[in-house]
Amino acid sequence: MFRTALRNVLAHKARLLMTVLAVMLGVAFVSGTLVFTNTISGALQRSSAKGFDHVDVAVQPKYQDAEGDRVGKAPALTQAVLDRSAQVPGAASAVGVVGGFTAVADRDGKLVGNGFSTRGGNYWGTEDPRYPLVGGHAPKGPGEILIDSETAERTGYRVGDTVRLSVDGPVLTPTVTGVFTTDDGNVAAGGSLTLFDTATAQKLFGKPGTYDEIAVEAKPGVTQAALKGQLDRALPADLVETTTGEQLAEDQAETIASSMSGMQQSLLVFAGIALFVGTFIIANTFTMLVAQRTKELALLRAVGASRRQITRSVLIEAFVVGLIAAVAGLAAGIGIGAGLRALMGSLDATVPDGPLVVSPGTIVSAFAVGVLVTMLAAWLPARRAAKIPPVAAMSSVHAKASARSLVLRNTLGSLFSAAGVAVVLAATTMGGTDGQAPMGLGAVLLIIGVFILTPLLSRPLIAATSPVLRLFGVAGKLARQNSVRNPRRTAATASALMIGLTLITGMTVMAGSLQKSIDKMAASAIEADYVVSMANGNLLSTDVEKKLKRAGDVTATSPLRSSPSRIGGETEYLTGVDGSTIGELTELELADGSFTVDGTRVTVDDTTAEQHGWRAGSAFTVAYEDGRKQKLTVAGVYEGNEMMRGIMIDTATLTPHQSDPADMQVMVKTSGGASDAAKDRLEKALGSNPAIKVQDKKDLSHEIAQMFTLMLNMLYGLLAMAVIVAVLGVVNTLAMSVFERSQEIGMLRAIGLDRRGIKRMVRLESLVISLFGGVLGIGLGVFFGWAAGRLLGSSMPTYELVLPWGRMAVFLLLAAAVGVLAALWPARRAARLNTLQAIKAE
C-alpha cells in the first residue's frame, strides 16, 4: 500500500503540483513571518544589549505611588546621589544620564528620522566611553553639540556646521563640534542621537541639576550583583532602585520581543487565512484523485485491501505532498523573510545588522503546518474512498450524496448561520470592549454556516445568471449547467474567494466609515483653524503660544495643558485652557449648564461628570500636583469625544500649581481662516521648526486616517496571498471538471461545438463560480462592516456607515478577473482533447 501511495503521488503531477503550491504559499507565509520577526527582534536585542556594555548597575528614581491627596511622581536623582554612587567601594565610575526628545532638521529643513526615535542626551565630561568620538571634540556649552555618525552620513553634516534643532518648541542653532559612534537601537532603526554637555542637557530637558539615571561601572573583579548590593546599602531605598546591566538587557529583550509579537500575530493571522483557503483546494484535489481512481480502489478492496488500508494509502499521499510543500514553503519563507528585511531598508526603516534567524521553532512550525494541514484536508476524501463498495465501483456506478446527507448539511448550516447572526446582532448592542469577543465568535459561526450552506445557495444565485449566459448561446447554457452539476465542489472553490473578499470588504467599509466619522468629529468639536503640536506627541514649551500670539492675523489662542491631580482619593487629569478664548476655539455640545471656564469654575465632560455624580452647580475639592487644595465648581457639562474631553480649568488658575508648565497642543484661530498663506505665516513665526506640526482640521483627519489607510493597504497585500490560493482552487476545480467531462466534451466536439466554443464554456463556468464567491464575500463583508460600525458607534457618536460602492465594484471585477485568469489553462486543455479518445474515455 505504501508503494501504491507513492506511485499515485507521481501519477498526477499537474494536479498535485497545484496542491503543493497551495500548501507551500501558506507555509511560506508562516515561516517567512517567523524568520522576519525573529531576525528583526534578534538584531534589536543584540543592539540594545551593546548599549549596556558600560552599565554594570543602573540607579533609577523610584516612582512614588499616589496616596490620599498627594499626586504620585518620581523623585529626582540629585548630584548627591551621583556622588554617593561613585564612592561605593566596587564602583570604578558613575555617570549621570539625562535625555529626551530632540528634533534635528536636515539641510532641507525636514525632520531627521521620525518623532519617536529622534533623541538627545548628555556627553559626560571630555571623554565619554559610551560614545567614542570619530572626529572633533566634546561639547562645551549651549552652542555646541555632537551628532551620531549615521545622522552625519544621512544629512551630510560635518564638524563646524550649524544645525537647526528643537527640544520642546523653540529653534536652536548650535554648532557640530564632533561626531561619535553608537550602538543605540533607535539610531540603527533610522533615528538620530544628539549629545549636549551635561549642564546644557539638564537645562534643555527641564531637569536642572538632576539626572534621569545614574550608570555605574564596576571595578575589575567586582560582579554586577556585588556592586548592586553595595549601592543598595549606600542609597536611600525609598527614593531609588537599582538594576544590574544584565537584568536591563533581559528586560529590554523582553520588551522588544513583546513589541514584535503584535506584528507577528497579525501576519500569522493572514497566513492562517491563506492556509484555510488552501485547505479547500487540498480537499478538492484529493476528492478528484479518489474519483479518478474509483475502479483502482475498488480492485484493491476486491483483492483484500481493508478500508483502513485504503484510508491510510490516501493519507500517505497527503503526507508526502505535505512534506514536499513544507520543504519548499520553508525555503520560500526564508526568502520572504530576507525580502521583507530588505524592503524595510528601502523604506528607510532600517534595522541593526545581523544574521538571518531561522530558529528550530520556525522549522518545526513549517513542517507541522504543511503536513498537518494537508493530512487534515485529505482525511474526509480518504474516508470516502474507503467507503466505496467494490462491486458498485467496478461497475462505474459512483454513489452521489444522498438526499438525507444534503438535508443534514443544510440543517446544520442554517443553525450555524442563525446562531452567528444572532450573536453578531447581540454584540452590536454591547459596549465597545464587551462586544468584541461576541462579535468575533458570531463572525466565525456565520462564516462556517454560510460555507456549509454554499451548495444550497449556489443553485439560485447561479441560476440568476441565466439571462446573461443565454447571450453566449450553447456555451453559456452548458457553463451554467456545469456550475451546478457538483454543488459541493463549486461551493468549496467559491468559498476560497468568499473568505478573502469578506475580510477585504469588511475592512474597507469600516475604514471609510471611520474616516467620515473622524471628519465629522473634527468639524463638530474644533472651531479653531489650526492645532499646533510636537511631531512626536511630546509637550510644547509655553513659549510656543507666546510666539503664536505675536504672529499676524492670529485672533485667538488657547493651550491644552494636562496636569495630574487628586479628587476624592483618585488621580484625575485636569486640562488647562485659556478660559477667555476656549469658547471661540471649540464647538462642543452642552449637556448641562453653561460653557464657562474662569477662576474656580470648570467645565467637565459627560463621562467624568457621570463617574463622580456631578452636574452644573456641583462643587468638589481638588488637590493639585504641588499638594495644595482648592474648591472648584462645575459650571457646565459637555459631550466629550476622542478629540476633546476632561476637566477644563483656566490656565491662570492651574499654572501656579505646576512645577514645569508645558502644553500638549495650542489651538489657533486666524482672521482669514485656514489657508496656505496663514499656515506658512504660523510656521515662520515658530522658526520653521521641524519638530512642530501646524495642522488644520483636514490635516488632523488625514493624520488619523493614515493609520487606517496603512492598515488597509497591508490587508490588501496580505490577502493577495489568499486570492492567489483561490486562483489555484478555481484552476483545480476546472481541471477536475474537464477530466470528469472528457467523454461529454468529446461528444460536444463530435456534434459540432468547435474549440472556441469549448474554451468559452469553460471560461464562463469559471467566471460564474468566481462571481458567486465574490457576491457572497462582498455581502458578508458589508454585514460585518455594519456590525463592527455599530459596535464602534457606542463610543463614537459621530460614526456613520459609508458603503464604498466604487471599491465594491472593483472587488467584484477582481473576482471576475480571477475567474478569467484561472480558466486559461483548463480551457486550453479542454479544447485540445482528442475527440475520438475523449468519446472512448470511461
Coordinates of N, CA, C and O in Angstrom, one line a residue, residues 666-797:
V666 N -1.6 73.6 21.1 CA -2.1 75.0 21.1 C -3.0 75.2 20.0 O -2.7 74.9 18.8
M667 N -4.3 75.6 20.3 CA -5.3 75.9 19.2 C -5.2 77.3 18.8 O -5.0 78.2 19.7
V668 N -5.3 77.6 17.5 CA -5.1 78.9 17.0 C -6.3 79.2 16.0 O -6.7 78.4 15.2
K669 N -6.8 80.5 16.1 CA -7.8 81.0 15.2 C -7.2 82.2 14.5 O -6.6 83.1 15.2
T670 N -7.4 82.3 13.2 CA -6.9 83.5 12.5 C -8.1 84.3 11.9 O -9.2 83.7 11.7
S671 N -7.8 85.5 11.5 CA -8.9 86.4 11.0 C -9.3 85.9 9.6 O -10.5 86.0 9.3
G672 N -8.4 85.4 8.8 CA -8.8 85.0 7.5 C -9.2 83.5 7.3 O -9.4 83.1 6.2
G673 N -9.2 82.8 8.4 CA -9.5 81.3 8.4 C -8.3 80.6 7.9 O -7.2 81.1 7.6
A674 N -8.5 79.2 7.7 CA -7.4 78.4 7.3 C -7.1 78.6 5.8 O -7.9 78.6 5.0
S675 N -5.8 78.7 5.6 CA -5.3 78.9 4.2 C -3.8 78.6 4.2 O -3.1 78.5 5.2
D676 N -3.3 78.3 3.0 CA -1.8 78.0 2.9 C -1.0 79.2 3.4 O 0.1 79.0 4.0
A677 N -1.4 80.4 3.1 CA -0.7 81.6 3.5 C -0.6 81.7 5.0 O 0.4 82.0 5.6
A678 N -1.8 81.5 5.6 CA -1.9 81.6 7.1 C -1.0 80.5 7.7 O -0.3 80.8 8.7
K679 N -1.1 79.3 7.2 CA -0.2 78.2 7.8 C 1.2 78.6 7.6 O 2.0 78.3 8.5
D680 N 1.6 79.1 6.5 CA 3.0 79.5 6.2 C 3.5 80.5 7.2 O 4.6 80.5 7.8
R681 N 2.6 81.5 7.5 CA 3.0 82.6 8.5 C 3.2 82.0 9.9 O 4.1 82.4 10.6
L682 N 2.3 81.1 10.3 CA 2.4 80.5 11.6 C 3.7 79.6 11.7 O 4.4 79.7 12.7
E683 N 4.0 78.9 10.7 CA 5.3 78.1 10.7 C 6.5 79.0 10.7 O 7.5 78.7 11.5
K684 N 6.5 80.1 10.0 CA 7.6 81.0 10.1 C 7.7 81.7 11.4 O 8.8 82.0 11.9
A685 N 6.6 82.0 12.1 CA 6.6 82.6 13.4 C 7.2 81.6 14.4 O 7.8 82.1 15.4
L686 N 7.2 80.3 14.1 CA 7.8 79.3 15.0 C 9.2 79.0 14.6 O 9.8 78.0 15.1
G687 N 9.8 79.7 13.6 CA 11.1 79.5 13.1 C 11.2 78.3 12.2 O 12.3 77.7 12.1
S688 N 10.1 78.0 11.5 CA 10.2 76.8 10.5 C 10.7 75.6 11.2 O 11.7 74.9 10.7
N689 N 10.2 75.3 12.4 CA 10.7 74.3 13.2 C 10.3 72.9 12.7 O 9.1 72.6 12.6
P690 N 11.3 71.9 12.5 CA 10.9 70.6 12.0 C 10.2 69.8 13.1 O 9.6 68.7 12.8
A691 N 10.3 70.2 14.4 CA 9.7 69.4 15.4 C 8.3 69.7 15.7 O 7.6 69.0 16.4
I692 N 7.8 70.8 15.0 CA 6.4 71.2 15.3 C 5.5 71.0 14.1 O 5.9 71.3 13.0
K693 N 4.3 70.5 14.4 CA 3.3 70.4 13.3 C 2.2 71.5 13.4 O 1.7 71.7 14.6
V694 N 1.9 72.1 12.3 CA 0.8 73.1 12.3 C -0.3 72.4 11.4 O -0.1 72.3 10.2
Q695 N -1.4 72.0 12.0 CA -2.4 71.3 11.2 C -3.8 71.9 11.3 O -4.2 72.4 12.4
D696 N -4.4 71.9 10.2 CA -5.8 72.3 10.2 C -6.7 71.1 10.3 O -6.2 70.0 10.6
K697 N -8.0 71.3 10.3 CA -8.9 70.1 10.5 C -8.7 69.0 9.5 O -8.7 67.8 9.9
K698 N -8.5 69.3 8.3 CA -8.3 68.3 7.3 C -7.0 67.5 7.6 O -6.9 66.3 7.4
D699 N -5.9 68.3 8.0 CA -4.7 67.6 8.3 C -4.9 66.6 9.5 O -4.3 65.5 9.5
L700 N -5.6 67.0 10.5 CA -5.9 66.2 11.7 C -6.6 64.9 11.2 O -6.2 63.8 11.6
S701 N -7.7 65.1 10.4 CA -8.4 63.9 10.0 C -7.5 63.0 9.1 O -7.6 61.8 9.2
H702 N -6.7 63.6 8.2 CA -5.9 62.9 7.4 C -4.8 62.1 8.1 O -4.5 60.9 7.8
E703 N -4.3 62.7 9.2 CA -3.3 62.0 10.0 C -3.8 60.8 10.7 O -3.2 59.7 10.7
I704 N -5.0 60.9 11.2 CA -5.7 59.7 11.9 C -6.0 58.7 10.8 O -5.9 57.5 11.0
A705 N -6.5 59.2 9.6 CA -6.9 58.3 8.6 C -5.8 57.5 8.0 O -5.9 56.4 7.5
Q706 N -4.6 58.1 8.1 CA -3.4 57.4 7.5 C -3.1 56.1 8.2 O -2.7 55.1 7.5
M707 N -3.5 56.0 9.5 CA -3.3 54.7 10.2 C -4.2 53.6 9.6 O -3.8 52.5 9.3
F708 N -5.5 54.0 9.3 CA -6.4 53.1 8.7 C -6.0 52.8 7.3 O -6.1 51.6 6.9
T709 N -5.5 53.8 6.5 CA -5.1 53.5 5.2 C -4.0 52.6 5.1 O -3.9 51.6 4.3
L710 N -3.0 52.8 6.0 CA -1.8 51.9 6.1 C -2.3 50.5 6.4 O -1.8 49.5 5.8
M711 N -3.1 50.3 7.4 CA -3.7 49.0 7.8 C -4.4 48.4 6.6 O -4.2 47.2 6.3
L712 N -5.2 49.2 5.9 CA -6.0 48.6 4.8 C -5.1 48.2 3.6 O -5.3 47.1 3.1
N713 N -4.0 49.0 3.3 CA -3.1 48.6 2.3 C -2.3 47.3 2.6 O -2.1 46.5 1.8
M714 N -1.9 47.2 3.9 CA -1.3 46.0 4.4 C -2.2 44.8 4.2 O -1.9 43.7 3.8
L715 N -3.5 45.0 4.6 CA -4.5 44.0 4.5 C -4.7 43.5 3.0 O -4.7 42.3 2.7
Y716 N -4.7 44.5 2.1 CA -4.9 44.1 0.7 C -3.7 43.3 0.2 O -3.8 42.3 -0.5
G717 N -2.5 43.7 0.6 CA -1.3 43.0 0.2 C -1.3 41.6 0.8 O -0.9 40.6 0.1
L718 N -1.6 41.5 2.1 CA -1.5 40.2 2.7 C -2.6 39.2 2.2 O -2.4 38.0 2.0
L719 N -3.8 39.8 1.9 CA -4.9 38.9 1.4 C -4.7 38.6 0.0 O -5.4 37.7 -0.5
A720 N -3.8 39.2 -0.7 CA -3.5 38.8 -2.1 C -3.0 37.4 -2.1 O -3.2 36.7 -3.0
M721 N -2.3 37.0 -1.0 CA -1.9 35.6 -0.8 C -3.1 34.6 -0.9 O -3.1 33.6 -1.6
A722 N -4.2 35.0 -0.2 CA -5.4 34.2 -0.2 C -6.0 34.1 -1.6 O -6.6 33.1 -2.0
V723 N -6.0 35.3 -2.3 CA -6.5 35.3 -3.6 C -5.7 34.4 -4.6 O -6.3 33.7 -5.4
I724 N -4.4 34.4 -4.4 CA -3.6 33.5 -5.3 C -4.0 32.1 -5.0 O -4.1 31.3 -6.0
V725 N -4.1 31.8 -3.8 CA -4.5 30.4 -3.4 C -5.9 30.1 -4.0 O -6.2 29.0 -4.5
A726 N -6.8 31.1 -4.0 CA -8.1 30.9 -4.5 C -8.1 30.7 -6.0 O -8.8 29.9 -6.6
V727 N -7.2 31.4 -6.7 CA -7.0 31.2 -8.2 C -6.6 29.7 -8.4 O -7.1 29.0 -9.3
L728 N -5.7 29.2 -7.6 CA -5.3 27.8 -7.8 C -6.5 26.9 -7.6 O -6.6 25.9 -8.2
G729 N -7.3 27.3 -6.6 CA -8.5 26.4 -6.4 C -9.5 26.4 -7.6 O -10.0 25.3 -7.9
V730 N -9.7 27.5 -8.2 CA -10.6 27.6 -9.4 C -9.9 26.7 -10.5 O -10.6 26.0 -11.2
V731 N -8.6 26.9 -10.7 CA -7.9 26.1 -11.7 C -8.1 24.6 -11.4 O -8.4 23.8 -12.3
N732 N -8.0 24.3 -10.2 CA -8.1 22.9 -9.8 C -9.5 22.3 -10.1 O -9.7 21.2 -10.6
T733 N -10.5 23.1 -9.7 CA -11.9 22.7 -9.9 C -12.2 22.5 -11.4 O -12.8 21.5 -11.8
L734 N -11.7 23.5 -12.2 CA -12.0 23.4 -13.6 C -11.3 22.2 -14.3 O -11.8 21.5 -15.1
A735 N -10.0 22.0 -13.8 CA -9.3 20.8 -14.3 C -10.0 19.5 -14.0 O -10.1 18.6 -14.8
M736 N -10.5 19.5 -12.8 CA -11.3 18.3 -12.3 C -12.6 18.1 -13.2 O -12.9 17.0 -13.7
S737 N -13.2 19.3 -13.5 CA -14.4 19.3 -14.3 C -14.1 18.8 -15.7 O -14.9 18.0 -16.3
V738 N -13.0 19.3 -16.3 CA -12.7 18.9 -17.6 C -12.4 17.4 -17.6 O -12.8 16.7 -18.6
F739 N -11.7 16.8 -16.6 CA -11.4 15.4 -16.6 C -12.7 14.6 -16.5 O -12.9 13.6 -17.3
E740 N -13.6 15.0 -15.6 CA -14.8 14.2 -15.4 C -15.7 14.3 -16.7 O -16.5 13.3 -16.9
R741 N -15.6 15.4 -17.5 CA -16.5 15.5 -18.6 C -15.7 15.3 -19.9 O -16.1 15.8 -21.0
S742 N -14.7 14.5 -19.9 CA -13.9 14.2 -21.1 C -14.8 13.6 -22.2 O -14.7 14.1 -23.4
Q743 N -15.6 12.6 -21.8 CA -16.5 12.0 -22.8 C -17.5 13.0 -23.3 O -17.8 13.0 -24.5
E744 N -18.0 13.7 -22.4 CA -19.1 14.7 -22.8 C -18.5 15.8 -23.7 O -19.1 16.2 -24.7
I745 N -17.2 16.3 -23.4 CA -16.6 17.2 -24.3 C -16.3 16.7 -25.7 O -16.5 17.3 -26.7
G746 N -15.9 15.4 -25.7 CA -15.7 14.7 -27.0 C -17.0 14.6 -27.8 O -17.0 14.9 -29.0
M747 N -18.1 14.3 -27.1 CA -19.4 14.3 -27.8 C -19.8 15.7 -28.4 O -20.3 15.8 -29.5
L748 N -19.6 16.7 -27.5 CA -19.9 18.1 -28.0 C -19.1 18.4 -29.2 O -19.6 19.1 -30.2
R749 N -17.8 18.1 -29.2 CA -16.9 18.3 -30.4 C -17.5 17.5 -31.6 O -17.5 18.1 -32.7
A750 N -17.9 16.3 -31.3 CA -18.4 15.4 -32.5 C -19.6 16.0 -33.1 O -19.8 15.8 -34.3
I751 N -20.5 16.6 -32.3 CA -21.7 17.1 -32.9 C -21.7 18.6 -33.3 O -22.7 19.2 -33.7
G752 N -20.5 19.1 -33.3 CA -20.3 20.4 -34.0 C -19.8 21.6 -33.1 O -19.6 22.7 -33.7
L753 N -19.6 21.5 -31.8 CA -19.1 22.6 -31.0 C -17.6 22.7 -31.2 O -16.9 21.8 -30.9
D754 N -17.2 23.8 -31.7 CA -15.8 24.0 -32.1 C -14.9 24.2 -30.8 O -15.4 24.4 -29.7
R755 N -13.6 24.3 -31.1 CA -12.7 24.5 -30.0 C -13.0 25.9 -29.3 O -12.9 26.0 -28.0
R756 N -13.3 26.9 -30.0 CA -13.6 28.2 -29.4 C -14.8 28.1 -28.5 O -14.8 28.7 -27.4
G757 N -15.8 27.3 -28.9 CA -17.0 27.1 -28.1 C -16.7 26.4 -26.8 O -17.2 26.7 -25.7
I758 N -15.8 25.4 -26.9 CA -15.3 24.6 -25.7 C -14.6 25.6 -24.7 O -14.9 25.6 -23.5
K759 N -13.7 26.4 -25.2 CA -13.0 27.3 -24.4 C -13.9 28.3 -23.7 O -13.8 28.6 -22.5
R760 N -14.9 28.8 -24.5 CA -15.9 29.8 -23.9 C -16.7 29.1 -22.8 O -17.0 29.8 -21.8
M761 N -17.1 27.9 -23.0 CA -17.9 27.2 -22.0 C -17.1 27.1 -20.7 O -17.6 27.4 -19.6
V762 N -15.8 26.7 -20.7 CA -15.0 26.5 -19.5 C -14.8 27.9 -18.9 O -14.8 28.0 -17.7
R763 N -14.5 28.9 -19.7 CA -14.3 30.2 -19.1 C -15.5 30.8 -18.5 O -15.4 31.4 -17.4
L764 N -16.7 30.6 -19.1 CA -17.9 31.1 -18.5 C -18.2 30.4 -17.2 O -18.7 31.0 -16.2
E765 N -17.9 29.1 -17.2 CA -18.1 28.3 -15.9 C -17.3 28.9 -14.8 O -17.7 29.1 -13.7
S766 N -16.0 29.2 -15.1 CA -15.1 29.7 -14.1 C -15.5 31.1 -13.7 O -15.5 31.4 -12.5
L767 N -16.0 31.9 -14.6 CA -16.5 33.3 -14.3 C -17.7 33.2 -13.4 O -17.8 34.0 -12.4
V768 N -18.6 32.3 -13.6 CA -19.8 32.2 -12.8 C -19.4 31.8 -11.4 O -19.9 32.3 -10.4
I769 N -18.5 30.8 -11.2 CA -18.1 30.3 -9.9 C -17.4 31.4 -9.1 O -17.7 31.7 -8.0
S770 N -16.6 32.2 -9.8 CA -15.8 33.3 -9.1 C -16.8 34.4 -8.7 O -16.6 34.9 -7.6
L771 N -17.7 34.8 -9.6 CA -18.6 35.8 -9.2 C -19.6 35.4 -8.1 O -19.9 36.2 -7.3
F772 N -19.9 34.1 -8.1 CA -20.7 33.6 -7.0 C -20.0 33.8 -5.7 O -20.5 34.3 -4.7
G773 N -18.7 33.4 -5.6 CA -17.9 33.6 -4.4 C -17.7 35.1 -4.1 O -17.8 35.5 -2.9
G774 N -17.6 35.9 -5.1 CA -17.4 37.4 -4.9 C -18.7 38.0 -4.3 O -18.6 38.8 -3.4
V775 N -19.9 37.6 -4.8 CA -21.1 38.2 -4.3 C -21.3 37.8 -2.8 O -21.7 38.6 -2.0
L776 N -21.0 36.5 -2.5 CA -21.2 36.1 -1.1 C -20.2 36.8 -0.2 O -20.6 37.3 0.9
G777 N -18.9 37.0 -0.7 CA -17.9 37.7 0.2 C -18.2 39.1 0.4 O -18.1 39.6 1.5
I778 N -18.7 39.8 -0.7 CA -19.0 41.2 -0.5 C -20.2 41.4 0.4 O -20.3 42.3 1.2
G779 N -21.2 40.5 0.2 CA -22.4 40.6 1.1 C -22.1 40.4 2.6 O -22.5 41.2 3.4
L780 N -21.3 39.4 2.8 CA -20.9 39.1 4.2 C -20.0 40.3 4.8 O -20.1 40.7 5.9
G781 N -19.1 40.8 3.9 CA -18.2 41.9 4.3 C -19.0 43.1 4.7 O -18.7 43.8 5.7
V782 N -20.0 43.5 3.9 CA -20.9 44.6 4.2 C -21.6 44.4 5.6 O -21.7 45.3 6.4
F783 N -22.1 43.2 5.8 CA -22.8 42.9 7.1 C -21.8 43.0 8.3 O -22.2 43.7 9.3
F784 N -20.6 42.5 8.1 CA -19.7 42.6 9.2 C -19.2 44.0 9.4 O -19.0 44.4 10.6
G785 N -19.0 44.7 8.3 CA -18.6 46.1 8.4 C -19.7 46.9 9.2 O -19.4 47.8 10.0
W786 N -20.9 46.7 8.8 CA -22.0 47.4 9.5 C -22.1 47.1 11.0 O -22.2 47.9 11.8
A787 N -21.9 45.7 11.3 CA -22.0 45.3 12.7 C -20.8 45.9 13.5 O -21.0 46.4 14.6
A788 N -19.6 45.8 13.0 CA -18.5 46.4 13.7 C -18.6 47.9 13.9 O -18.2 48.5 14.9
G789 N -19.3 48.6 12.9 CA -19.5 50.0 13.0 C -20.5 50.3 14.1 O -20.3 51.3 14.8
R790 N -21.5 49.5 14.3 CA -22.5 49.7 15.4 C -21.8 49.6 16.7 O -22.0 50.3 17.7
L791 N -20.8 48.6 16.8 CA -20.0 48.5 18.0 C -19.2 49.7 18.3 O -19.1 50.2 19.4
L792 N -18.5 50.2 17.2 CA -17.7 51.4 17.4 C -18.6 52.6 17.7 O -18.2 53.5 18.4
G793 N -19.8 52.7 17.1 CA -20.7 53.8 17.3 C -21.1 54.0 18.8 O -21.4 55.1 19.2
S794 N -21.0 53.0 19.6 CA -21.3 53.1 21.0 C -20.4 54.1 21.7 O -20.7 54.7 22.7
S795 N -19.1 54.2 21.2 CA -18.1 55.1 21.9 C -17.8 56.2 20.9 O -17.0 57.1 21.3
M796 N -18.3 56.3 19.7 CA -18.1 57.3 18.8 C -19.4 57.8 18.2 O -19.9 57.3 17.2
P797 N -20.0 58.8 18.8 CA -21.3 59.3 18.4 C -21.4 59.7 17.0 O -22.5 59.7 16.4

